Coordinates of C-alpha atoms and ligand atoms in Angstrom, one line a residue:
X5 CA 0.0 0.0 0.0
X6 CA 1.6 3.4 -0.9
X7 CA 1.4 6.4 1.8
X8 CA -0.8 9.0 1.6
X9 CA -0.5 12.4 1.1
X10 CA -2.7 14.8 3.2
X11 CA -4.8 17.6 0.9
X12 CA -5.9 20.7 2.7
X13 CA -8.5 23.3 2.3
X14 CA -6.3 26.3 2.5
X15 CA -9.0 28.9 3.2
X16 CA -10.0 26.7 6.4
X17 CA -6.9 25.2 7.2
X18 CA -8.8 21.4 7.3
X19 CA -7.7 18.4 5.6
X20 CA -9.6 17.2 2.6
X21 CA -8.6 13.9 1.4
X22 CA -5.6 11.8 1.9
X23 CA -4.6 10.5 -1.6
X24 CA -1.7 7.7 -2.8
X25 CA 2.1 8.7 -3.2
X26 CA 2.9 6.6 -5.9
X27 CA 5.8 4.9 -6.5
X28 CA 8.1 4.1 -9.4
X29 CA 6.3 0.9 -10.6
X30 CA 2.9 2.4 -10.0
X31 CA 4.2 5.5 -12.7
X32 CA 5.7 2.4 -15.0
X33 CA 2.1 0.6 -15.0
X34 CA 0.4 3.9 -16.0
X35 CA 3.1 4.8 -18.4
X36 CA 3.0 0.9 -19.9
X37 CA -1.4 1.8 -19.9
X38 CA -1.2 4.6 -21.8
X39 CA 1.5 3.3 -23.8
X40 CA -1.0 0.3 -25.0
X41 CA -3.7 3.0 -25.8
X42 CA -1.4 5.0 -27.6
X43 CA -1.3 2.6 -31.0
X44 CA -5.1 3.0 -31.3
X45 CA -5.1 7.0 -30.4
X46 CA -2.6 7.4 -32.7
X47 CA -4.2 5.8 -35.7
X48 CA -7.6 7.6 -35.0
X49 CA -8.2 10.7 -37.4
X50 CA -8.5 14.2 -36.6
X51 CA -11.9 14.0 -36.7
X52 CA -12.1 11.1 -34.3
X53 CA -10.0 13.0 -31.6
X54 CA -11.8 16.5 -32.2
X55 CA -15.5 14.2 -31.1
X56 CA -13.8 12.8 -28.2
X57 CA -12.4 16.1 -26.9
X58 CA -15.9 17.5 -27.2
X59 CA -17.5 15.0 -25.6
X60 CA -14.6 15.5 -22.9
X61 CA -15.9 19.4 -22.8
X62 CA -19.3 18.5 -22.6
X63 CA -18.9 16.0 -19.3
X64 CA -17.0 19.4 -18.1
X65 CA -19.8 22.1 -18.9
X66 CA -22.2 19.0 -17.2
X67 CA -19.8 18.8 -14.3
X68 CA -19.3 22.6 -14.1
X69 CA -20.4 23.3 -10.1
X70 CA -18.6 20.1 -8.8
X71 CA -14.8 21.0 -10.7
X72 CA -15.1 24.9 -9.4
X73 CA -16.2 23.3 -5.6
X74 CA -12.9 21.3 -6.0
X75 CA -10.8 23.7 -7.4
X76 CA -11.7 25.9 -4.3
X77 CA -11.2 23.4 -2.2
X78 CA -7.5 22.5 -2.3
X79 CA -7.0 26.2 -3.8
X80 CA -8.6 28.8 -1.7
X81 CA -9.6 30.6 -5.2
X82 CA -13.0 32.2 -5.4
X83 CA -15.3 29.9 -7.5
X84 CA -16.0 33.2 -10.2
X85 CA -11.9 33.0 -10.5
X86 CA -11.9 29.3 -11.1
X87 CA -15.3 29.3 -13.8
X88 CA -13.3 32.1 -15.5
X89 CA -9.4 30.9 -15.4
X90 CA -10.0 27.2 -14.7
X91 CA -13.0 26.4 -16.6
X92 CA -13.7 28.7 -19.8
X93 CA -9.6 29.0 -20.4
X94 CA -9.6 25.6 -21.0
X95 CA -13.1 25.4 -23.2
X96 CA -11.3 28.1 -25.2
X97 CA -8.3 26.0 -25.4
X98 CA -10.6 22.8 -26.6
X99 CA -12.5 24.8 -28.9
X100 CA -9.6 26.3 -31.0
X101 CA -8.2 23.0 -31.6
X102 CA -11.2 21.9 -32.4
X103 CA -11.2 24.5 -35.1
X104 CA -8.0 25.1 -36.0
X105 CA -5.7 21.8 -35.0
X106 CA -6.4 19.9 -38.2
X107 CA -4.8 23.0 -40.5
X108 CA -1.9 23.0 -38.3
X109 CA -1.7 19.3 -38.1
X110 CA -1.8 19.3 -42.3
X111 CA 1.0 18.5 -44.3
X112 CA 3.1 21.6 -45.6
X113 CA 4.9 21.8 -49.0
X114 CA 8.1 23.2 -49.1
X115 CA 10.2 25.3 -51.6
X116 CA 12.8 22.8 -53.2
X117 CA 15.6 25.4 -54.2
X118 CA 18.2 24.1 -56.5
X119 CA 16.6 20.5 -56.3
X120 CA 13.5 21.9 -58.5
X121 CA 13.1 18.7 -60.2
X122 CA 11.8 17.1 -56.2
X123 CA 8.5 17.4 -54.2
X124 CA 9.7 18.2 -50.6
X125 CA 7.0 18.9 -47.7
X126 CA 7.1 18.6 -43.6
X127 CA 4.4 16.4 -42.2
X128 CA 4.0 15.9 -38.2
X129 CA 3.0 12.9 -36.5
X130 CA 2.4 12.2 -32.5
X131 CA 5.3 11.7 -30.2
X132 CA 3.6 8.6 -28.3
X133 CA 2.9 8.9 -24.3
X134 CA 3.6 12.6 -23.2
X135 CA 4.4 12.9 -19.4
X136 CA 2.5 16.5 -18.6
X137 CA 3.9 17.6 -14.6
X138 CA 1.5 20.7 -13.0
X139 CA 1.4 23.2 -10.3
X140 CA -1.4 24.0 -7.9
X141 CA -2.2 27.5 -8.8
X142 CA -4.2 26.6 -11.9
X143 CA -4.3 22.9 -11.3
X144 CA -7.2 22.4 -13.8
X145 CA -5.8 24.8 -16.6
X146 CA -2.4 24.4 -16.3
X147 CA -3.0 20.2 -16.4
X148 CA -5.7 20.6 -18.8
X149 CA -3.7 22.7 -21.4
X150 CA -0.6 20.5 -22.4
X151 CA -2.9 17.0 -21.8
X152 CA -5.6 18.3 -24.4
X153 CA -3.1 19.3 -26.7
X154 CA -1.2 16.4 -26.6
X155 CA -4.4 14.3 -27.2
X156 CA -5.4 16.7 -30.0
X157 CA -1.9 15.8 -31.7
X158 CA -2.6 12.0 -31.3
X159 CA -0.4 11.5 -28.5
X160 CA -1.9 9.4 -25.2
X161 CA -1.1 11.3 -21.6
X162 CA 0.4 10.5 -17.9
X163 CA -0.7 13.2 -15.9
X164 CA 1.1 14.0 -12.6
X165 CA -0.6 16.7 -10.7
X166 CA 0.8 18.9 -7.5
X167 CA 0.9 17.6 -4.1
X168 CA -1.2 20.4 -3.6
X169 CA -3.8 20.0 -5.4
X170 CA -4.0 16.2 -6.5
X171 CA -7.8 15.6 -6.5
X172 CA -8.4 18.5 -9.0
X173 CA -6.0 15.7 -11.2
X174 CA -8.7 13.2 -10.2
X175 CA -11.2 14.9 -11.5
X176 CA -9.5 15.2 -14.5
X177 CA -9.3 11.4 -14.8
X178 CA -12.5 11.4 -14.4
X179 CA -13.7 13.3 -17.4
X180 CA -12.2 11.1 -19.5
X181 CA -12.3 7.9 -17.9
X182 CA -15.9 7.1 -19.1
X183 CA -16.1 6.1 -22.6
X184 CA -14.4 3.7 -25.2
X185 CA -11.1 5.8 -24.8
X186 CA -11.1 5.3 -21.4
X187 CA -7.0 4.5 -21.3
X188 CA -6.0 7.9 -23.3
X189 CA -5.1 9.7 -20.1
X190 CA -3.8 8.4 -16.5
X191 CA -3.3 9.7 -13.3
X192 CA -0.9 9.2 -10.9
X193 CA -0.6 11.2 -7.9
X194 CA 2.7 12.0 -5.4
X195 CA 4.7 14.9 -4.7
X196 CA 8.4 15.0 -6.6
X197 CA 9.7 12.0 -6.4
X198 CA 6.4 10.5 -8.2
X199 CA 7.3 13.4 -10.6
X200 CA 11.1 12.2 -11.5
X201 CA 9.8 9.1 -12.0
X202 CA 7.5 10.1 -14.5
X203 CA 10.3 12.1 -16.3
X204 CA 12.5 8.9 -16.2
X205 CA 9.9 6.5 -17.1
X206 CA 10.3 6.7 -21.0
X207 CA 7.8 9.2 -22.1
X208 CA 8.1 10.5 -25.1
X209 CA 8.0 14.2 -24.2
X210 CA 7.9 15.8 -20.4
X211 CA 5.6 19.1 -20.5
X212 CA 6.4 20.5 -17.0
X213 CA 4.8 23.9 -15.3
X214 CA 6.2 25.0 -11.8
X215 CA 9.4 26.5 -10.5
X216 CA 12.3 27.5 -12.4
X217 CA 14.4 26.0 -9.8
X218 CA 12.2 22.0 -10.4
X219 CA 12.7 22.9 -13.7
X220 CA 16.1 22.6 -13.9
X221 CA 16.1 19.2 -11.8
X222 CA 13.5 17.9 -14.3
X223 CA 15.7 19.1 -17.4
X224 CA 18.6 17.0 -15.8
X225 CA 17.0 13.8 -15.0
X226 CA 15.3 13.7 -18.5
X227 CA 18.9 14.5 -19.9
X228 CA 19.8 11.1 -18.9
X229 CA 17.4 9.1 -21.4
X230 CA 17.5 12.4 -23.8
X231 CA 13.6 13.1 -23.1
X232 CA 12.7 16.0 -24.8
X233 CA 11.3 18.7 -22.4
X234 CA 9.0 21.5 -22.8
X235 CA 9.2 24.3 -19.3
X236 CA 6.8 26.6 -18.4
X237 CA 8.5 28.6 -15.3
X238 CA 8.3 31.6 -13.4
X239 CA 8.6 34.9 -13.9
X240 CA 8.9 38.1 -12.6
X241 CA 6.5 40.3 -14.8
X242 CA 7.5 44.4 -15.3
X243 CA 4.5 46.6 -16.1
X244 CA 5.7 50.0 -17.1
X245 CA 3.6 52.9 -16.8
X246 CA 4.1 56.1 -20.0
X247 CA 3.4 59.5 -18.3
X248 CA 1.0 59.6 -21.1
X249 CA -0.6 56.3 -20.0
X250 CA -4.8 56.5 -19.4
X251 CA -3.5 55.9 -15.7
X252 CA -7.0 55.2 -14.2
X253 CA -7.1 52.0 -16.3
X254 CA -3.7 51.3 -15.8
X255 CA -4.2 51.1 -12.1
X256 CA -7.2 49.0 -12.0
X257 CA -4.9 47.1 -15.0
X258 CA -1.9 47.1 -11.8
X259 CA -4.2 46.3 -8.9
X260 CA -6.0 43.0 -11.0
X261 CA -2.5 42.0 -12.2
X262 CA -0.9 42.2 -9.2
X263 CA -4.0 40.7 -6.9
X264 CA -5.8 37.7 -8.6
X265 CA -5.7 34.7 -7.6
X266 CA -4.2 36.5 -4.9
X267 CA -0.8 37.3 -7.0
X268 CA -0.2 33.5 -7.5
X269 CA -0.4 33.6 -11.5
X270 CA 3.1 32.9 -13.3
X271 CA 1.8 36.0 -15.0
X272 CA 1.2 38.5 -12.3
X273 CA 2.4 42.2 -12.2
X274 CA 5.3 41.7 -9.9
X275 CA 6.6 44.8 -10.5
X276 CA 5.9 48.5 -12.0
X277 CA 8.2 51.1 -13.2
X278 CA 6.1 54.3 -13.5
X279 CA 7.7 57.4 -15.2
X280 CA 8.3 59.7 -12.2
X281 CA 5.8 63.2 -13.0
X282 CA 2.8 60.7 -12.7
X283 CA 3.5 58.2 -10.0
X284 CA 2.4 59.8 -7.0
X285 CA -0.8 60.3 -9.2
X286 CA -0.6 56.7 -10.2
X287 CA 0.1 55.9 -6.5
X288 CA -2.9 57.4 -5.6
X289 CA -5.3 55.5 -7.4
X290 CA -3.4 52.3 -7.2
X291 CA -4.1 52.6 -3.4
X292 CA -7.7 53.6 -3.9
X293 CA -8.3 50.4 -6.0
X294 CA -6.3 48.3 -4.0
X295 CA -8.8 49.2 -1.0
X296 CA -11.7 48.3 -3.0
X297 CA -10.7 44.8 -2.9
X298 CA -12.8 42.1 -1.3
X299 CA -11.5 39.5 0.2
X300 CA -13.9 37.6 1.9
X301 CA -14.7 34.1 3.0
X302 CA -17.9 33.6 2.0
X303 CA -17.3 32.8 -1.9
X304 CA -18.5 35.5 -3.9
X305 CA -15.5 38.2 -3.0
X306 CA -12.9 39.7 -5.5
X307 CA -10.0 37.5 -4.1
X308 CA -9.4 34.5 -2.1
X309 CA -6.9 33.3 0.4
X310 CA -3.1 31.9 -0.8
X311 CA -3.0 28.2 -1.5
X312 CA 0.2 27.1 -0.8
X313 CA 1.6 27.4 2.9
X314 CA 5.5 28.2 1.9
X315 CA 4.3 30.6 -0.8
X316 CA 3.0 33.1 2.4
X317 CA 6.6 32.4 4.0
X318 CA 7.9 33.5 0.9
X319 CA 5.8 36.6 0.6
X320 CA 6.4 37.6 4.4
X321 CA 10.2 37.4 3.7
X322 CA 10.3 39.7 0.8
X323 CA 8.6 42.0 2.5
X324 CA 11.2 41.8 5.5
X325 CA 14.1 42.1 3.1
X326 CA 12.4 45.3 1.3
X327 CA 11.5 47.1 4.1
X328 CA 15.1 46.5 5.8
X329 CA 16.3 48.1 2.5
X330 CA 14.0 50.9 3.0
X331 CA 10.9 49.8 1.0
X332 CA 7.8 51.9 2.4
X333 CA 4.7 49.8 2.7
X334 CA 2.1 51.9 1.8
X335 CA -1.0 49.7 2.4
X336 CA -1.5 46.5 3.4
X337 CA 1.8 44.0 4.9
X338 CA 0.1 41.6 7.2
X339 CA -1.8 38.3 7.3
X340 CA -5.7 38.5 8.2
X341 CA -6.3 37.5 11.4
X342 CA -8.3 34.3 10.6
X343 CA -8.0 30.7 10.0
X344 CA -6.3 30.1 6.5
X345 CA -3.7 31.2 4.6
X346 CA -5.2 35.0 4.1
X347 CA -2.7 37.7 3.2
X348 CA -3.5 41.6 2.7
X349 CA -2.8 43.0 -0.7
X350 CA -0.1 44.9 -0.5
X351 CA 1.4 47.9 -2.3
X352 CA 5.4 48.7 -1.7
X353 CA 7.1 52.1 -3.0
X354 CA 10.3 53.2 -2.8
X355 CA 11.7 49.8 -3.4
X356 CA 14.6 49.4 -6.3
X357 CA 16.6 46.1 -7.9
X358 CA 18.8 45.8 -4.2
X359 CA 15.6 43.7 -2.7
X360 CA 14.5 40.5 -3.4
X361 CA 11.2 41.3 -4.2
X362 CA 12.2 43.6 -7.3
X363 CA 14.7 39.8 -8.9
X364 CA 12.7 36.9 -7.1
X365 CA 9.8 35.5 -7.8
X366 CA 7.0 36.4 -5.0
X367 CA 4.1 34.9 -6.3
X368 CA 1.7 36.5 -3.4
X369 CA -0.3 39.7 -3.4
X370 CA 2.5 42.2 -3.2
X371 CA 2.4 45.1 -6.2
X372 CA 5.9 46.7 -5.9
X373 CA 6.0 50.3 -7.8
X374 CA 9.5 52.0 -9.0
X375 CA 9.3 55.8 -10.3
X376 CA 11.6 55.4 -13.3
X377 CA 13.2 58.5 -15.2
X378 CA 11.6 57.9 -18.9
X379 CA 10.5 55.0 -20.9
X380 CA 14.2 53.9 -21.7
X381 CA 15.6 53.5 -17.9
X382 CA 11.8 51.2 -17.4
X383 CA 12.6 48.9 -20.4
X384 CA 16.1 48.7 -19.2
X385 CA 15.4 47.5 -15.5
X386 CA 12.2 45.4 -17.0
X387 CA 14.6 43.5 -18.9
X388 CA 16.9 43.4 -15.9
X389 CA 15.9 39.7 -14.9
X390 CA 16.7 36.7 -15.5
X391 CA 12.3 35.9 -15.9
X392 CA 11.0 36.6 -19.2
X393 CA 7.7 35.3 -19.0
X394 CA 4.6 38.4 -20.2
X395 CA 5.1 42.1 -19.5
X396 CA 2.9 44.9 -20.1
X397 CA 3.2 48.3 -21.5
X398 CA 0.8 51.3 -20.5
X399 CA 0.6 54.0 -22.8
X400 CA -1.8 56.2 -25.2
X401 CA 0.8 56.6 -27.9
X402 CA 0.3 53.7 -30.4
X403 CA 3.6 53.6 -32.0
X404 CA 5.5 53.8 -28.2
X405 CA 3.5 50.7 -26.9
X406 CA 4.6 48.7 -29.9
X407 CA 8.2 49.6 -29.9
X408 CA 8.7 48.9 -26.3
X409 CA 6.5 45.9 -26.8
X410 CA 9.4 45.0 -29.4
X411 CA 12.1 46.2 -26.7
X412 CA 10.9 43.6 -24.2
X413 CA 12.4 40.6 -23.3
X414 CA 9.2 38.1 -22.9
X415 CA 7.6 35.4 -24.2
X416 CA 4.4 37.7 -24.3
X417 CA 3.9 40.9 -23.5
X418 CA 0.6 42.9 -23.4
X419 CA 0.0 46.9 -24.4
X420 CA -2.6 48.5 -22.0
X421 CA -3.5 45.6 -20.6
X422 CA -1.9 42.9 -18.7
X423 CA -1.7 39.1 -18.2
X424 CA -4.9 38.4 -20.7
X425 CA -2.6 37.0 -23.6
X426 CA -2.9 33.7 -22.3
X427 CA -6.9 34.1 -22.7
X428 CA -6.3 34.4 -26.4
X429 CA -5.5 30.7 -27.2
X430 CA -4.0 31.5 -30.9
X431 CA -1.2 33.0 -29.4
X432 CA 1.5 30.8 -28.6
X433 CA 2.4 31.1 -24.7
X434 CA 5.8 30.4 -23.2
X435 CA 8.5 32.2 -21.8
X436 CA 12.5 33.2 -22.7
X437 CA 15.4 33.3 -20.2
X438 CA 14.6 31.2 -17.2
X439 CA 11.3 31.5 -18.1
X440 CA 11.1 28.7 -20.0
X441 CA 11.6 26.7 -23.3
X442 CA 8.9 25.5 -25.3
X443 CA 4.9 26.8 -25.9
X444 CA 1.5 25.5 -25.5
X445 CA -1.3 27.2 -27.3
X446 CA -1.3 28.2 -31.2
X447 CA -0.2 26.3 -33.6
X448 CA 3.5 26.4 -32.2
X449 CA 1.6 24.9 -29.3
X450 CA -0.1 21.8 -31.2
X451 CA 3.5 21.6 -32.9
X452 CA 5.4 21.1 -29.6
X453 CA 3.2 17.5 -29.2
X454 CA 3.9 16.1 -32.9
X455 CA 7.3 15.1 -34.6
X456 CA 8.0 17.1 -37.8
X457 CA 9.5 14.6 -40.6
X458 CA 11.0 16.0 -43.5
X459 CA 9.7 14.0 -46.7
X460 CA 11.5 14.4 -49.8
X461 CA 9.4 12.8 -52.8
X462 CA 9.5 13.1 -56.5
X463 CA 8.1 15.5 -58.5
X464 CA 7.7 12.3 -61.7
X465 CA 10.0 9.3 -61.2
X466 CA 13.0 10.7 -63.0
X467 CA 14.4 8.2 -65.6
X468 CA 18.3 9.8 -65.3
X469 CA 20.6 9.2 -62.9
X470 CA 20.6 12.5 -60.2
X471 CA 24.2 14.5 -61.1
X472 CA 26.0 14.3 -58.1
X473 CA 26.2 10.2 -58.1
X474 CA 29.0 8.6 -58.8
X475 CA 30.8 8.3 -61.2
X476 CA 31.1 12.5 -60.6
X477 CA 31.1 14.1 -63.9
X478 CA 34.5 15.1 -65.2
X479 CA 32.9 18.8 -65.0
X480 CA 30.9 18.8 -62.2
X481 CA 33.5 21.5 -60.3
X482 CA 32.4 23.7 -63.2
X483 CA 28.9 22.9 -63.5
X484 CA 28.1 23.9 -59.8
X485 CA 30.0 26.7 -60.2
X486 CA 27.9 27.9 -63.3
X487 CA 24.8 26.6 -61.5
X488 CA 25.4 29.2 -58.2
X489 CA 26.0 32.0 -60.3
X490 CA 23.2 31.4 -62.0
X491 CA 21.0 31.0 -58.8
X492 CA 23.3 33.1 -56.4
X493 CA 25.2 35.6 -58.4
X494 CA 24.3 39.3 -58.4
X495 CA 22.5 39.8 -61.2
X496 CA 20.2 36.6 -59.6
X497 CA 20.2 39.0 -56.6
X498 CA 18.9 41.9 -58.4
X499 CA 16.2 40.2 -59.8
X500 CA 15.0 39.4 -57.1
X501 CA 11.9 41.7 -55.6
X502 CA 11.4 41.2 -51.7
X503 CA 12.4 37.9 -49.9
X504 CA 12.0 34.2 -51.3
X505 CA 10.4 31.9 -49.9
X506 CA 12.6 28.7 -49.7
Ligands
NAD24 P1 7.0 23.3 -8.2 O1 8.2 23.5 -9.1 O2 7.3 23.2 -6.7 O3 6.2 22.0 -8.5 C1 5.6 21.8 -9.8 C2 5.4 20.3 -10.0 O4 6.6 19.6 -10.0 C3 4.6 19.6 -8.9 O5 3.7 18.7 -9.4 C4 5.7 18.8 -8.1 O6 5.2 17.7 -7.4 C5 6.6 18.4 -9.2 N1 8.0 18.1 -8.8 C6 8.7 18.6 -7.7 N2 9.9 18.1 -7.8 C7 10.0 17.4 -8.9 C8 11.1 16.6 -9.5 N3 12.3 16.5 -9.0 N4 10.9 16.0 -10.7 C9 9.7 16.1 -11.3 N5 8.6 16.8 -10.8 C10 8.8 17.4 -9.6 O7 6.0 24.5 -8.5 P2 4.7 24.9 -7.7 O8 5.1 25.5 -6.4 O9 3.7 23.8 -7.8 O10 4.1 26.1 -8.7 C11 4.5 27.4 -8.6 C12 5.6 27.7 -9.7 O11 5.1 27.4 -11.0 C13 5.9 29.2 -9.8 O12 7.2 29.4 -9.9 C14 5.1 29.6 -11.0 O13 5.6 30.8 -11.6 C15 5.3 28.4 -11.9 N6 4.2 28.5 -12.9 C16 4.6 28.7 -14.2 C17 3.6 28.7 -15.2 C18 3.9 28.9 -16.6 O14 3.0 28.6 -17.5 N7 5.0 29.4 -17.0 C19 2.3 28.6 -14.8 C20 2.0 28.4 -13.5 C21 3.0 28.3 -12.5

């Protein structure tokens, strides 16, 4: 019998459930299951897997109040967070497969350059069994994402969901364990020793969300059997505020960023550079909105308590190191005096790249704000991280927005508004630096889950012998020579109008 791992409501501080820690040989068996259902997966068409996955969504939109009651559960979330971020992110995410995964599943002809007399084009096929690893702070989206992808692309699924929040996995299992597919995806539950074992049980691909510092232990464990990896990490998200910016929306922009899900998004605003002749302005409504928040127990308030009991440690020790430095909390700074993991929103000025909570990760409801000399000092201290996950830009001047949007060193990155790029699902989402490698969503995202073969096929069975076989032509030297003028040489060059695609 394996131990158990305790689940906790975090808003109550009571246990929920106690669920298996799985061992090695209970990963292999789930592996070696959805290995066996991966031959028939495989072979189904596009079609095939786009009725399943539908089906899948309708048992969700059927099962609707139960997910968000367990999402809330195990994350303290209020349930209109989870039905928006949980629930319609990943409809969204089913439904634009649904439309748009067979186009960028379809083989693609290719230019043949000099070889004009072949048919070259790329065609992508599944992987196999994809391992998919996830955190607790979206436990439904952020397992949901990379396992409906990877079905969508043919590929079968082991699912290994946080500690934290492991019977939001089961649910998962659940929603697909019904029906004549019933194998495509398994759960199995544990904290990160069930996860290595995953990453070194074969899988064809490990799709892992969490902590930059995991996913560096996961990227050297899979090195070992050269399993390819795709990381979603953390970040450490700049906003930056023009003195031109519509600064009302940009501070109820800040205060949502910084606050939902009480600040324990990979996206949040974890930190604002304001130009300096409108930040005490800014300030001042940052502070008003911030006030406005409700954070109440009783379900229907703005946000909801912290999930994770280390995460509030984490947040009360940046706050210590900024203030020692000579941060200034201007509102907030303290847990609520209740049961649960409750923290105040908080709001810190007169902080700068010295503290912790300016370069680490926080990942709690902490907006720190920096008054920056102009728009090129905020770019350069944004990009002064070694995150590069989204980013925002405020500002009413078009042209501005985009070029720093340009400037920015992020997977994504947002003008007047702010971590809602994910909510468009065409849009590839990952991160650069330690941010990440790899993207889910898009086509890039369907991509990630398929290999790409290169097939080089015949234009007409050609009756002659190709020119570079042997025996080499006594003038072959002179005949390639002849051949890259003519394709290469300058007066090619000039005739050409724009760029070629090859
Ligand atoms: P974490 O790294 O502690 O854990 C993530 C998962 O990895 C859990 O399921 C855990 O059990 C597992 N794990 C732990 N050790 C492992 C090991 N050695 N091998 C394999 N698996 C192992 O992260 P967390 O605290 O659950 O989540 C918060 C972090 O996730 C934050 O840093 C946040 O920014 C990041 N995150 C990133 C994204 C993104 O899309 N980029 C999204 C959400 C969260």
């Amino acid at each position: 019998m394996s131990p158990s791992i305790e689940t906790r409501d975090p808003r109550t501080d009571t246990v929920i459930a106690l669920v298996p820690e799985m061992s090695p040989n209970e990963v292999a068996a789930a592996v070696g299951r959805a290995r066996a259902a991966s031959a028939r997966w495989a072979g189904s068409s596009f079609e095939d897997r786009r009725r399943h996955l539908l089906r899948v969504r309708d048992r969700l939109l059927d099962s609707a109040e139960s997910l968000v009651e367990t999402i809330c559960a195990e994350t303290g979330k209020q349930p209109s967070e989870a039905v928006t971020t949980e629930l319609m992110a990943v409809c969204e995410t089913i439904e634009w497969y649904a439309r748009n995964g067979a186009a960028a599943l379809r083989p693609v002809p290719v230019a043949p350059g000099t070889m004009f007399h072949k048919r070259p084009w790329k065609e992508y096929s599944p992987l196999g069994v994809v391992g998919v690893i996830s955190p607790w702070n979206y436990p439904f989206t952020l397992s949901m994402t990379p396992l409906v992808t990877a079905l969508f692309a043919g590929n079968t699924v082991v699912l290994k969901p946080s500690e934290v929040t492991p019977t939001v996995g089961l649910a998962i299992g659940e929603l697909f364990a019904t029906d004549e597919h019933g194998d495509i995806v398994q759960v199995v539950t544990g904290g990160g020793a069930t996860g290595e074992a995953l990453v070194r049980s074969g899988v064809d691909k490990i799709v892992f969300t969490g902590s930059a510092a995991t996913g560096k232990r996961v990227m050297r464990a899979a090195s070992d059997t050269l399993t390819p990896v795709l990381l979603e990490l953390g970040g450490k998200d700049p906003m930056i505020v023009a003195a031109d910016a519509d600064l009302d929306r940009a501070a109820k922009g800040a205060v949502w960023g910084a606050f939902q899900n009480s600040g324990q998004t990979c996206m949040s605003v974890e930190r604002v550079y304001v130009e300096r002749s409108v930040h005490d302005e800014f300030l001042e409504r940052v502070l008003s909105e911030t006030r406005r928040i409700r954070q109440d127990d009783s379900g229907s308030g703005d946000i909801g308590s912290m999930t994770f009991a280390p995460q509030l440690e984490k947040v009360t020790a940046h706050l210590a190191d900024a203030v020692a430095r000579g941060a200034t909390v201007a509102l907030g700074g303290n847990r609520l005096d209740r049961a649960g993991l409750w923290f105040e929103p908080t709001v810190l000025t007169d902080v700068d790249h010295s503290m912790s909570v300016m370069t680490e990760e926080t990942f709690g409801p902490v907006l720190p704000m920096m008054a920056v000399s102009d728009i090129d000092e905020a770019v350069r201290l944004a990009n002064d991280s070694q995150y590069g996950l989204n980013s925002s830009v405020w500002t009413r001047d078009r042209a501005l927005g985009e070029q720093v949007a340009t400037r920015l060193e992020a997977g994504n990155v947002c003008i007047n508004d702010c971590i809602v790029s994910y909510a468009v699902t065409g849009l590839p989402f990952g991160g650069v630096k330690e941010s990440g490698m790899g993207r889910v969503h898009g086509s890039e995202g369907l991509r990630e889950f398929s290999h790409v073969k290169a097939v080089l096929g015949q234009k007409k069975l050609p009756s002659m012998r190709e020119p570079w076989w042997f025996p080499v032509p006594v003038h072959m030297d002179r005949l390639g020579i002849a051949t890259m003028r003519l394709r290469f040489g300058r007066s090619a060059s000039t005739r050409l109008k724009g760029l070629r695609r090859n």
